[in-house]
Amino acid sequence: MDEILEILSKDARITPEEIAKLTRRSLASVKQAIRKYEKDGVIVGYKAVINRELIKDEDSEVRALIEVNIVPQKDVGFDKIAERIYQFPEVSNCLLISGTYDLLLIVEGKNIHTVSRFVSEKLSPMENVRGTVTHFMLKKYKEDGVILKHKEENKRIAISY
């Protein structure tokens, strides 16, 4: 992978000036390369990794990993059904995987019931879906290579008489 892409994948907030210094390239060539990557769809967005555990409130969402077994469609394989599935607003990630299941989804909802309703009312009834397995995310330790810090639990020993 190109040096510029590698640097941006680790820190999207780094400036073109800093990238030019790190790569010993001219500022103009760095800016031109970034524009080309954006235009060609190599860079599709920039994001911050957020530790949702530290900002939990009454509006925090439930996240689930859902494995989906599907029947590929003639001449288009998995792509058409995956496209129909990832259009749902509840689906934040959709990946084609190898193994027992075909797709892995990350789904978000206000609570367990909204995720369950998504699976039972929208996903499972789809014509090409043969089965699903849902795993609710309880705690995230690392995301996109970044270790997430967690609130310190009270580690005092309970005293009983």
Short mmCIF file of N, CA, C and O in Angstrom, two decimals, residues 12 16 18 34 38 60 69 71 74 78 82 93-94 97 105 111-112 117 125 131 134-135 153-154 160:
data_model
loop_
_atom_site.label_atom_id
_atom_site.label_comp_id
_atom_site.label_asym_id
_atom_site.label_seq_id
_atom_site.Cartn_x
_atom_site.Cartn_y
_atom_site.Cartn_z
N ALA A 12 -6.45 9.86 10.30
CA ALA A 12 -7.10 10.62 9.22
C ALA A 12 -7.01 12.13 9.43
O ALA A 12 -7.29 12.89 8.53
N PRO A 16 -1.81 17.28 5.12
CA PRO A 16 -0.94 17.02 3.96
C PRO A 16 0.50 17.50 4.20
O PRO A 16 1.45 16.88 3.73
N GLU A 18 2.12 17.51 7.05
CA GLU A 18 2.81 16.50 7.88
C GLU A 18 3.13 15.25 7.06
O GLU A 18 4.20 14.66 7.22
N ILE A 34 -3.76 12.54 -2.77
CA ILE A 34 -4.96 12.40 -1.94
C ILE A 34 -6.21 12.69 -2.76
O ILE A 34 -7.20 11.95 -2.69
N GLU A 38 -9.25 10.04 -3.56
CA GLU A 38 -10.65 10.36 -3.26
C GLU A 38 -11.51 10.25 -4.53
O GLU A 38 -12.59 9.66 -4.51
N SER A 60 -28.20 5.38 23.87
CA SER A 60 -27.18 4.52 23.28
C SER A 60 -27.83 3.33 22.59
O SER A 60 -28.88 2.85 23.01
N ASN A 69 -27.02 -16.74 6.10
CA ASN A 69 -26.83 -17.76 5.08
C ASN A 69 -27.80 -17.45 3.96
O ASN A 69 -29.00 -17.34 4.19
N VAL A 71 -28.92 -17.80 -0.46
CA VAL A 71 -28.85 -18.53 -1.72
C VAL A 71 -28.39 -17.54 -2.77
O VAL A 71 -29.08 -16.54 -3.03
N LYS A 74 -28.66 -16.46 -9.63
CA LYS A 74 -28.06 -16.81 -10.91
C LYS A 74 -27.50 -15.56 -11.60
O LYS A 74 -28.14 -14.52 -11.63
N PHE A 78 -23.76 -13.33 -4.95
CA PHE A 78 -24.18 -12.78 -3.67
C PHE A 78 -24.44 -11.27 -3.73
O PHE A 78 -25.07 -10.71 -2.84
N ALA A 82 -26.87 -9.00 -1.22
CA ALA A 82 -26.10 -8.17 -0.29
C ALA A 82 -26.50 -6.71 -0.45
O ALA A 82 -26.68 -5.99 0.54
N ASN A 93 -22.69 -2.34 8.63
CA ASN A 93 -21.63 -3.03 7.90
C ASN A 93 -22.19 -4.30 7.29
O ASN A 93 -23.02 -4.97 7.91
N CYS A 94 -21.71 -4.64 6.10
CA CYS A 94 -22.12 -5.86 5.41
C CYS A 94 -20.90 -6.43 4.71
O CYS A 94 -20.30 -5.75 3.87
N ILE A 97 -18.29 -13.27 3.60
CA ILE A 97 -17.31 -14.04 4.35
C ILE A 97 -17.26 -15.48 3.87
O ILE A 97 -18.17 -15.95 3.19
N LEU A 105 -23.19 -9.19 9.09
CA LEU A 105 -23.76 -7.85 9.22
C LEU A 105 -23.47 -7.29 10.60
O LEU A 105 -23.46 -8.05 11.57
N ASN A 111 -32.72 -0.89 20.91
CA ASN A 111 -32.66 -1.89 21.98
C ASN A 111 -32.68 -3.28 21.34
O ASN A 111 -32.75 -3.40 20.11
N ILE A 112 -32.64 -4.31 22.18
CA ILE A 112 -32.62 -5.68 21.68
C ILE A 112 -33.86 -5.97 20.84
O ILE A 112 -33.80 -6.67 19.83
N ARG A 117 -36.68 -7.38 15.89
CA ARG A 117 -37.71 -7.10 14.89
C ARG A 117 -37.11 -6.97 13.49
O ARG A 117 -37.70 -7.45 12.52
N PRO A 125 -37.44 -12.93 6.41
CA PRO A 125 -38.44 -13.22 5.37
C PRO A 125 -37.95 -13.01 3.94
O PRO A 125 -38.66 -13.37 2.99
N GLY A 131 -31.04 -18.56 6.53
CA GLY A 131 -30.93 -18.62 7.98
C GLY A 131 -30.05 -17.51 8.53
O GLY A 131 -29.25 -16.92 7.79
N THR A 134 -27.70 -14.50 15.38
CA THR A 134 -27.48 -13.16 15.92
C THR A 134 -26.65 -13.22 17.19
O THR A 134 -26.93 -14.02 18.08
N HIS A 135 -25.62 -12.39 17.25
CA HIS A 135 -24.76 -12.26 18.43
C HIS A 135 -24.80 -10.80 18.86
O HIS A 135 -24.42 -9.92 18.09
N GLU A 153 -13.46 -0.12 36.86
CA GLU A 153 -14.46 -0.70 37.74
C GLU A 153 -14.00 -0.51 39.18
O GLU A 153 -12.81 -0.43 39.45
N ASN A 154 -14.94 -0.48 40.09
CA ASN A 154 -14.61 -0.41 41.51
C ASN A 154 -13.99 -1.73 41.91
O ASN A 154 -14.64 -2.76 41.90
N SER A 160 -17.49 -8.59 54.48
CA SER A 160 -18.71 -9.08 55.12
C SER A 160 -18.37 -9.67 56.48
O SER A 160 -17.27 -10.18 56.70
#
